[in-house]
Amino acid sequence: MQRLKNPVSSEGWSIQVYGGDRRLLFSLDASHAWLLGVGIGVGFAIALVSLSHHRSTSVPTVQPVPQAAPLQLD
């Protein structure tokens, strides 16, 4: 097996998934994992801020209006 002159990753690990016809489906590198973790963290922070904002705004309660009968029959 030949060594690459310029390695693709200097992080030390890489996951490559191939299909049945030996075609590369996707590759996961260490930098991709860091970006995935940052994205999950930012999404979680946005969800927490959204939930706290949603709880702080109170919706006024609607009081039922007494209704009169549309026709007064005697």
PDB file of N, CA and C in Angstrom:
ATOM      1  N   MET A   1       0.849  -1.170   0.000  1.00  0.00           N
ATOM      2  CA  MET A   1       0.000   0.000   0.000  1.00  0.00           C
ATOM      3  C   MET A   1       0.896   1.235   0.000  1.00  0.00           C
ATOM      4  N   GLN A   2       0.546   2.198  -0.801  1.00  0.00           N
ATOM      5  CA  GLN A   2       1.352   3.412  -0.893  1.00  0.00           C
ATOM      6  C   GLN A   2       0.934   4.421   0.163  1.00  0.00           C
ATOM      7  N   ARG A   3       1.906   5.127   0.673  1.00  0.00           N
ATOM      8  CA  ARG A   3       1.621   6.206   1.620  1.00  0.00           C
ATOM      9  C   ARG A   3       1.302   7.471   0.844  1.00  0.00           C
ATOM     10  N   LEU A   4       0.372   8.242   1.391  1.00  0.00           N
ATOM     11  CA  LEU A   4       0.037   9.517   0.773  1.00  0.00           C
ATOM     12  C   LEU A   4       1.120  10.545   1.083  1.00  0.00           C
ATOM     13  N   LYS A   5       1.454  11.348   0.086  1.00  0.00           N
ATOM     14  CA  LYS A   5       2.451  12.393   0.304  1.00  0.00           C
ATOM     15  C   LYS A   5       1.858  13.513   1.160  1.00  0.00           C
ATOM     16  N   ASN A   6       0.626  13.860   0.887  1.00  0.00           N
ATOM     17  CA  ASN A   6      -0.083  14.877   1.658  1.00  0.00           C
ATOM     18  C   ASN A   6      -1.284  14.221   2.318  1.00  0.00           C
ATOM     19  N   PRO A   7      -1.175  13.875   3.608  1.00  0.00           N
ATOM     20  CA  PRO A   7      -2.305  13.196   4.244  1.00  0.00           C
ATOM     21  C   PRO A   7      -3.544  14.096   4.275  1.00  0.00           C
ATOM     22  N   VAL A   8      -4.693  13.464   4.172  1.00  0.00           N
ATOM     23  CA  VAL A   8      -5.956  14.188   4.143  1.00  0.00           C
ATOM     24  C   VAL A   8      -6.225  14.828   5.500  1.00  0.00           C
ATOM     25  N   SER A   9      -5.933  14.110   6.549  1.00  0.00           N
ATOM     26  CA  SER A   9      -6.223  14.589   7.895  1.00  0.00           C
ATOM     27  C   SER A   9      -4.975  14.489   8.754  1.00  0.00           C
ATOM     28  N   SER A  10      -4.735  15.514   9.557  1.00  0.00           N
ATOM     29  CA  SER A  10      -3.617  15.460  10.490  1.00  0.00           C
ATOM     30  C   SER A  10      -4.113  15.220  11.913  1.00  0.00           C
ATOM     31  N   GLU A  11      -5.409  14.967  12.088  1.00  0.00           N
ATOM     32  CA  GLU A  11      -5.997  14.786  13.406  1.00  0.00           C
ATOM     33  C   GLU A  11      -5.780  13.376  13.953  1.00  0.00           C
ATOM     34  N   GLY A  12      -5.495  12.422  13.114  1.00  0.00           N
ATOM     35  CA  GLY A  12      -5.213  11.089  13.600  1.00  0.00           C
ATOM     36  C   GLY A  12      -6.295  10.072  13.323  1.00  0.00           C
ATOM     37  N   TRP A  13      -7.512  10.485  13.004  1.00  0.00           N
ATOM     38  CA  TRP A  13      -8.545   9.504  12.721  1.00  0.00           C
ATOM     39  C   TRP A  13      -9.500  10.040  11.666  1.00  0.00           C
ATOM     40  N   SER A  14     -10.098   9.128  10.966  1.00  0.00           N
ATOM     41  CA  SER A  14     -11.077   9.453   9.938  1.00  0.00           C
ATOM     42  C   SER A  14     -11.934   8.216   9.709  1.00  0.00           C
ATOM     43  N   ILE A  15     -13.227   8.418   9.580  1.00  0.00           N
ATOM     44  CA  ILE A  15     -14.150   7.316   9.311  1.00  0.00           C
ATOM     45  C   ILE A  15     -14.674   7.487   7.901  1.00  0.00           C
ATOM     46  N   GLN A  16     -14.561   6.448   7.100  1.00  0.00           N
ATOM     47  CA  GLN A  16     -15.057   6.474   5.728  1.00  0.00           C
ATOM     48  C   GLN A  16     -16.033   5.327   5.552  1.00  0.00           C
ATOM     49  N   VAL A  17     -17.197   5.629   4.994  1.00  0.00           N
ATOM     50  CA  VAL A  17     -18.235   4.622   4.786  1.00  0.00           C
ATOM     51  C   VAL A  17     -18.407   4.417   3.285  1.00  0.00           C
ATOM     52  N   TYR A  18     -18.301   3.177   2.874  1.00  0.00           N
ATOM     53  CA  TYR A  18     -18.400   2.826   1.466  1.00  0.00           C
ATOM     54  C   TYR A  18     -19.670   2.026   1.220  1.00  0.00           C
ATOM     55  N   GLY A  19     -20.224   2.142   0.027  1.00  0.00           N
ATOM     56  CA  GLY A  19     -21.392   1.376  -0.374  1.00  0.00           C
ATOM     57  C   GLY A  19     -20.985   0.002  -0.877  1.00  0.00           C
ATOM     58  N   GLY A  20     -21.979  -0.777  -1.281  1.00  0.00           N
ATOM     59  CA  GLY A  20     -21.728  -2.123  -1.770  1.00  0.00           C
ATOM     60  C   GLY A  20     -20.909  -2.144  -3.050  1.00  0.00           C
ATOM     61  N   ASP A  21     -20.972  -1.088  -3.839  1.00  0.00           N
ATOM     62  CA  ASP A  21     -20.215  -1.034  -5.087  1.00  0.00           C
ATOM     63  C   ASP A  21     -18.866  -0.325  -4.904  1.00  0.00           C
ATOM     64  N   ARG A  22     -18.397  -0.267  -3.653  1.00  0.00           N
ATOM     65  CA  ARG A  22     -17.104   0.319  -3.291  1.00  0.00           C
ATOM     66  C   ARG A  22     -16.999   1.803  -3.657  1.00  0.00           C
ATOM     67  N   ARG A  23     -18.118   2.485  -3.569  1.00  0.00           N
ATOM     68  CA  ARG A  23     -18.142   3.930  -3.773  1.00  0.00           C
ATOM     69  C   ARG A  23     -18.188   4.602  -2.416  1.00  0.00           C
ATOM     70  N   LEU A  24     -17.438   5.666  -2.246  1.00  0.00           N
ATOM     71  CA  LEU A  24     -17.418   6.379  -0.975  1.00  0.00           C
ATOM     72  C   LEU A  24     -18.754   7.089  -0.779  1.00  0.00           C
ATOM     73  N   LEU A  25     -19.462   6.745   0.307  1.00  0.00           N
ATOM     74  CA  LEU A  25     -20.743   7.386   0.604  1.00  0.00           C
ATOM     75  C   LEU A  25     -20.529   8.674   1.391  1.00  0.00           C
ATOM     76  N   PHE A  26     -19.768   8.602   2.484  1.00  0.00           N
ATOM     77  CA  PHE A  26     -19.422   9.808   3.224  1.00  0.00           C
ATOM     78  C   PHE A  26     -18.189   9.556   4.077  1.00  0.00           C
ATOM     79  N   SER A  27     -17.592  10.651   4.507  1.00  0.00           N
ATOM     80  CA  SER A  27     -16.392  10.592   5.313  1.00  0.00           C
ATOM     81  C   SER A  27     -16.578  11.488   6.525  1.00  0.00           C
ATOM     82  N   LEU A  28     -16.172  11.007   7.684  1.00  0.00           N
ATOM     83  CA  LEU A  28     -16.266  11.775   8.921  1.00  0.00           C
ATOM     84  C   LEU A  28     -14.862  11.972   9.459  1.00  0.00           C
ATOM     85  N   ASP A  29     -14.466  13.228   9.539  1.00  0.00           N
ATOM     86  CA  ASP A  29     -13.148  13.585  10.023  1.00  0.00           C
ATOM     87  C   ASP A  29     -13.290  14.194  11.416  1.00  0.00           C
ATOM     88  N   ALA A  30     -12.188  14.374  12.135  1.00  0.00           N
ATOM     89  CA  ALA A  30     -12.239  14.935  13.487  1.00  0.00           C
ATOM     90  C   ALA A  30     -12.821  16.347  13.466  1.00  0.00           C
ATOM     91  N   SER A  31     -12.497  17.139  12.467  1.00  0.00           N
ATOM     92  CA  SER A  31     -13.026  18.507  12.404  1.00  0.00           C
ATOM     93  C   SER A  31     -14.538  18.483  12.180  1.00  0.00           C
ATOM     94  N   HIS A  32     -15.031  17.480  11.440  1.00  0.00           N
ATOM     95  CA  HIS A  32     -16.471  17.364  11.246  1.00  0.00           C
ATOM     96  C   HIS A  32     -17.171  17.068  12.572  1.00  0.00           C
ATOM     97  N   ALA A  33     -16.567  16.231  13.388  1.00  0.00           N
ATOM     98  CA  ALA A  33     -17.162  15.888  14.678  1.00  0.00           C
ATOM     99  C   ALA A  33     -17.211  17.117  15.583  1.00  0.00           C
ATOM    100  N   TRP A  34     -16.157  17.939  15.561  1.00  0.00           N
ATOM    101  CA  TRP A  34     -16.168  19.171  16.358  1.00  0.00           C
ATOM    102  C   TRP A  34     -17.280  20.098  15.890  1.00  0.00           C
ATOM    103  N   LEU A  35     -17.439  20.236  14.586  1.00  0.00           N
ATOM    104  CA  LEU A  35     -18.500  21.112  14.068  1.00  0.00           C
ATOM    105  C   LEU A  35     -19.882  20.574  14.428  1.00  0.00           C
ATOM    106  N   LEU A  36     -20.043  19.255  14.393  1.00  0.00           N
ATOM    107  CA  LEU A  36     -21.318  18.660  14.787  1.00  0.00           C
ATOM    108  C   LEU A  36     -21.611  18.959  16.255  1.00  0.00           C
ATOM    109  N   GLY A  37     -20.623  18.824  17.111  1.00  0.00           N
ATOM    110  CA  GLY A  37     -20.796  19.123  18.529  1.00  0.00           C
ATOM    111  C   GLY A  37     -21.124  20.590  18.776  1.00  0.00           C
ATOM    112  N   VAL A  38     -20.452  21.484  18.075  1.00  0.00           N
ATOM    113  CA  VAL A  38     -20.744  22.915  18.205  1.00  0.00           C
ATOM    114  C   VAL A  38     -22.158  23.210  17.733  1.00  0.00           C
ATOM    115  N   GLY A  39     -22.577  22.603  16.638  1.00  0.00           N
ATOM    116  CA  GLY A  39     -23.935  22.809  16.129  1.00  0.00           C
ATOM    117  C   GLY A  39     -24.993  22.323  17.103  1.00  0.00           C
ATOM    118  N   ILE A  40     -24.763  21.183  17.724  1.00  0.00           N
ATOM    119  CA  ILE A  40     -25.713  20.667  18.716  1.00  0.00           C
ATOM    120  C   ILE A  40     -25.771  21.604  19.913  1.00  0.00           C
ATOM    121  N   GLY A  41     -24.617  22.097  20.362  1.00  0.00           N
ATOM    122  CA  GLY A  41     -24.570  23.015  21.495  1.00  0.00           C
ATOM    123  C   GLY A  41     -25.292  24.322  21.207  1.00  0.00           C
ATOM    124  N   VAL A  42     -25.069  24.896  20.039  1.00  0.00           N
ATOM    125  CA  VAL A  42     -25.740  26.147  19.666  1.00  0.00           C
ATOM    126  C   VAL A  42     -27.242  25.925  19.528  1.00  0.00           C
ATOM    127  N   GLY A  43     -27.647  24.820  18.940  1.00  0.00           N
ATOM    128  CA  GLY A  43     -29.079  24.517  18.818  1.00  0.00           C
ATOM    129  C   GLY A  43     -29.742  24.358  20.172  1.00  0.00           C
ATOM    130  N   PHE A  44     -29.044  23.716  21.108  1.00  0.00           N
ATOM    131  CA  PHE A  44     -29.580  23.543  22.458  1.00  0.00           C
ATOM    132  C   PHE A  44     -29.715  24.892  23.156  1.00  0.00           C
ATOM    133  N   ALA A  45     -28.716  25.769  22.985  1.00  0.00           N
ATOM    134  CA  ALA A  45     -28.772  27.101  23.598  1.00  0.00           C
ATOM    135  C   ALA A  45     -29.929  27.914  23.024  1.00  0.00           C
ATOM    136  N   ILE A  46     -30.137  27.845  21.728  1.00  0.00           N
ATOM    137  CA  ILE A  46     -31.255  28.570  21.103  1.00  0.00           C
ATOM    138  C   ILE A  46     -32.584  28.034  21.612  1.00  0.00           C
ATOM    139  N   ALA A  47     -32.688  26.729  21.778  1.00  0.00           N
ATOM    140  CA  ALA A  47     -33.932  26.139  22.290  1.00  0.00           C
ATOM    141  C   ALA A  47     -34.203  26.600  23.717  1.00  0.00           C
ATOM    142  N   LEU A  48     -33.164  26.666  24.559  1.00  0.00           N
ATOM    143  CA  LEU A  48     -33.348  27.123  25.934  1.00  0.00           C
ATOM    144  C   LEU A  48     -33.780  28.580  25.982  1.00  0.00           C
ATOM    145  N   VAL A  49     -33.164  29.422  25.173  1.00  0.00           N
ATOM    146  CA  VAL A  49     -33.539  30.834  25.139  1.00  0.00           C
ATOM    147  C   VAL A  49     -34.965  30.984  24.642  1.00  0.00           C
ATOM    148  N   SER A  50     -35.332  30.218  23.649  1.00  0.00           N
ATOM    149  CA  SER A  50     -36.687  30.284  23.105  1.00  0.00           C
ATOM    150  C   SER A  50     -37.715  29.840  24.141  1.00  0.00           C
ATOM    151  N   LEU A  51     -37.413  28.767  24.872  1.00  0.00           N
ATOM    152  CA  LEU A  51     -38.348  28.292  25.895  1.00  0.00           C
ATOM    153  C   LEU A  51     -38.493  29.295  27.036  1.00  0.00           C
ATOM    154  N   SER A  52     -37.388  29.896  27.459  1.00  0.00           N
ATOM    155  CA  SER A  52     -37.479  30.864  28.556  1.00  0.00           C
ATOM    156  C   SER A  52     -38.221  32.116  28.096  1.00  0.00           C
ATOM    157  N   HIS A  53     -38.043  32.508  26.845  1.00  0.00           N
ATOM    158  CA  HIS A  53     -38.769  33.667  26.320  1.00  0.00           C
ATOM    159  C   HIS A  53     -40.257  33.357  26.193  1.00  0.00           C
ATOM    160  N   HIS A  54     -40.563  32.146  25.782  1.00  0.00           N
ATOM    161  CA  HIS A  54     -41.968  31.751  25.610  1.00  0.00           C
ATOM    162  C   HIS A  54     -42.682  31.698  26.953  1.00  0.00           C
ATOM    163  N   ARG A  55     -42.007  31.243  27.994  1.00  0.00           N
ATOM    164  CA  ARG A  55     -42.617  31.161  29.318  1.00  0.00           C
ATOM    165  C   ARG A  55     -42.781  32.529  29.966  1.00  0.00           C
ATOM    166  N   SER A  56     -41.900  33.480  29.632  1.00  0.00           N
ATOM    167  CA  SER A  56     -41.963  34.785  30.279  1.00  0.00           C
ATOM    168  C   SER A  56     -43.120  35.630  29.755  1.00  0.00           C
ATOM    169  N   THR A  57     -43.536  35.415  28.524  1.00  0.00           N
ATOM    170  CA  THR A  57     -44.667  36.170  27.994  1.00  0.00           C
ATOM    171  C   THR A  57     -45.946  35.478  28.424  1.00  0.00           C
ATOM    172  N   SER A  58     -46.762  36.191  29.169  1.00  0.00           N
ATOM    173  CA  SER A  58     -47.999  35.588  29.646  1.00  0.00           C
ATOM    174  C   SER A  58     -49.152  35.978  28.724  1.00  0.00           C
ATOM    175  N   VAL A  59     -49.996  35.044  28.477  1.00  0.00           N
ATOM    176  CA  VAL A  59     -51.166  35.269  27.633  1.00  0.00           C
ATOM    177  C   VAL A  59     -52.323  35.649  28.544  1.00  0.00           C
ATOM    178  N   PRO A  60     -52.969  36.790  28.281  1.00  0.00           N
ATOM    179  CA  PRO A  60     -54.093  37.176  29.140  1.00  0.00           C
ATOM    180  C   PRO A  60     -55.226  36.166  29.010  1.00  0.00           C
ATOM    181  N   THR A  61     -55.861  35.906  30.139  1.00  0.00           N
ATOM    182  CA  THR A  61     -56.976  34.964  30.127  1.00  0.00           C
ATOM    183  C   THR A  61     -58.220  35.659  29.586  1.00  0.00           C
ATOM    184  N   VAL A  62     -58.952  34.957  28.797  1.00  0.00           N
ATOM    185  CA  VAL A  62     -60.167  35.497  28.189  1.00  0.00           C
ATOM    186  C   VAL A  62     -61.341  35.173  29.101  1.00  0.00           C
ATOM    187  N   GLN A  63     -62.031  36.203  29.519  1.00  0.00           N
ATOM    188  CA  GLN A  63     -63.201  36.020  30.370  1.00  0.00           C
ATOM    189  C   GLN A  63     -64.414  35.756  29.481  1.00  0.00           C
ATOM    190  N   PRO A  64     -65.197  34.720  29.787  1.00  0.00           N
ATOM    191  CA  PRO A  64     -66.376  34.454  28.962  1.00  0.00           C
ATOM    192  C   PRO A  64     -67.413  35.572  29.140  1.00  0.00           C
ATOM    193  N   VAL A  65     -67.949  36.004  28.016  1.00  0.00           N
ATOM    194  CA  VAL A  65     -68.961  37.060  28.020  1.00  0.00           C
ATOM    195  C   VAL A  65     -70.326  36.400  28.151  1.00  0.00           C
ATOM    196  N   PRO A  66     -71.138  36.846  29.123  1.00  0.00           N
ATOM    197  CA  PRO A  66     -72.473  36.249  29.223  1.00  0.00           C
ATOM    198  C   PRO A  66     -73.271  36.559  27.960  1.00  0.00           C
ATOM    199  N   GLN A  67     -73.848  35.535  27.407  1.00  0.00           N
ATOM    200  CA  GLN A  67     -74.582  35.714  26.158  1.00  0.00           C
ATOM    201  C   GLN A  67     -76.083  35.669  26.434  1.00  0.00           C
ATOM    202  N   ALA A  68     -76.773  36.532  25.730  1.00  0.00           N
ATOM    203  CA  ALA A  68     -78.236  36.555  25.827  1.00  0.00           C
ATOM    204  C   ALA A  68     -78.813  35.728  24.682  1.00  0.00           C
ATOM    205  N   ALA A  69     -79.978  35.219  24.911  1.00  0.00           N
ATOM    206  CA  ALA A  69     -80.634  34.443  23.859  1.00  0.00           C
ATOM    207  C   ALA A  69     -80.934  35.365  22.682  1.00  0.00           C
ATOM    208  N   PRO A  70     -80.728  34.911  21.448  1.00  0.00           N
ATOM    209  CA  PRO A  70     -80.955  35.790  20.305  1.00  0.00           C
ATOM    210  C   PRO A  70     -82.448  36.150  20.126  1.00  0.00           C
ATOM    211  N   LEU A  71     -83.357  35.294  20.513  1.00  0.00           N
ATOM    212  CA  LEU A  71     -84.782  35.593  20.388  1.00  0.00           C
ATOM    213  C   LEU A  71     -85.427  35.495  21.758  1.00  0.00           C
ATOM    214  N   GLN A  72     -86.145  36.502  22.091  1.00  0.00           N
ATOM    215  CA  GLN A  72     -86.873  36.506  23.355  1.00  0.00           C
ATOM    216  C   GLN A  72     -88.312  36.072  23.071  1.00  0.00           C
ATOM    217  N   LEU A  73     -88.644  34.851  23.389  1.00  0.00           N
ATOM    218  CA  LEU A  73     -89.997  34.347  23.181  1.00  0.00           C
ATOM    219  C   LEU A  73     -90.734  34.333  24.492  1.00  0.00           C
ATOM    220  N   ASP A  74     -91.975  34.858  24.493  1.00  0.00           N
ATOM    221  CA  ASP A  74     -92.777  34.857  25.714  1.00  0.00           C
ATOM    222  C   ASP A  74     -93.908  33.876  25.576  1.00  0.00           C
TER     223      ASP A  74
END
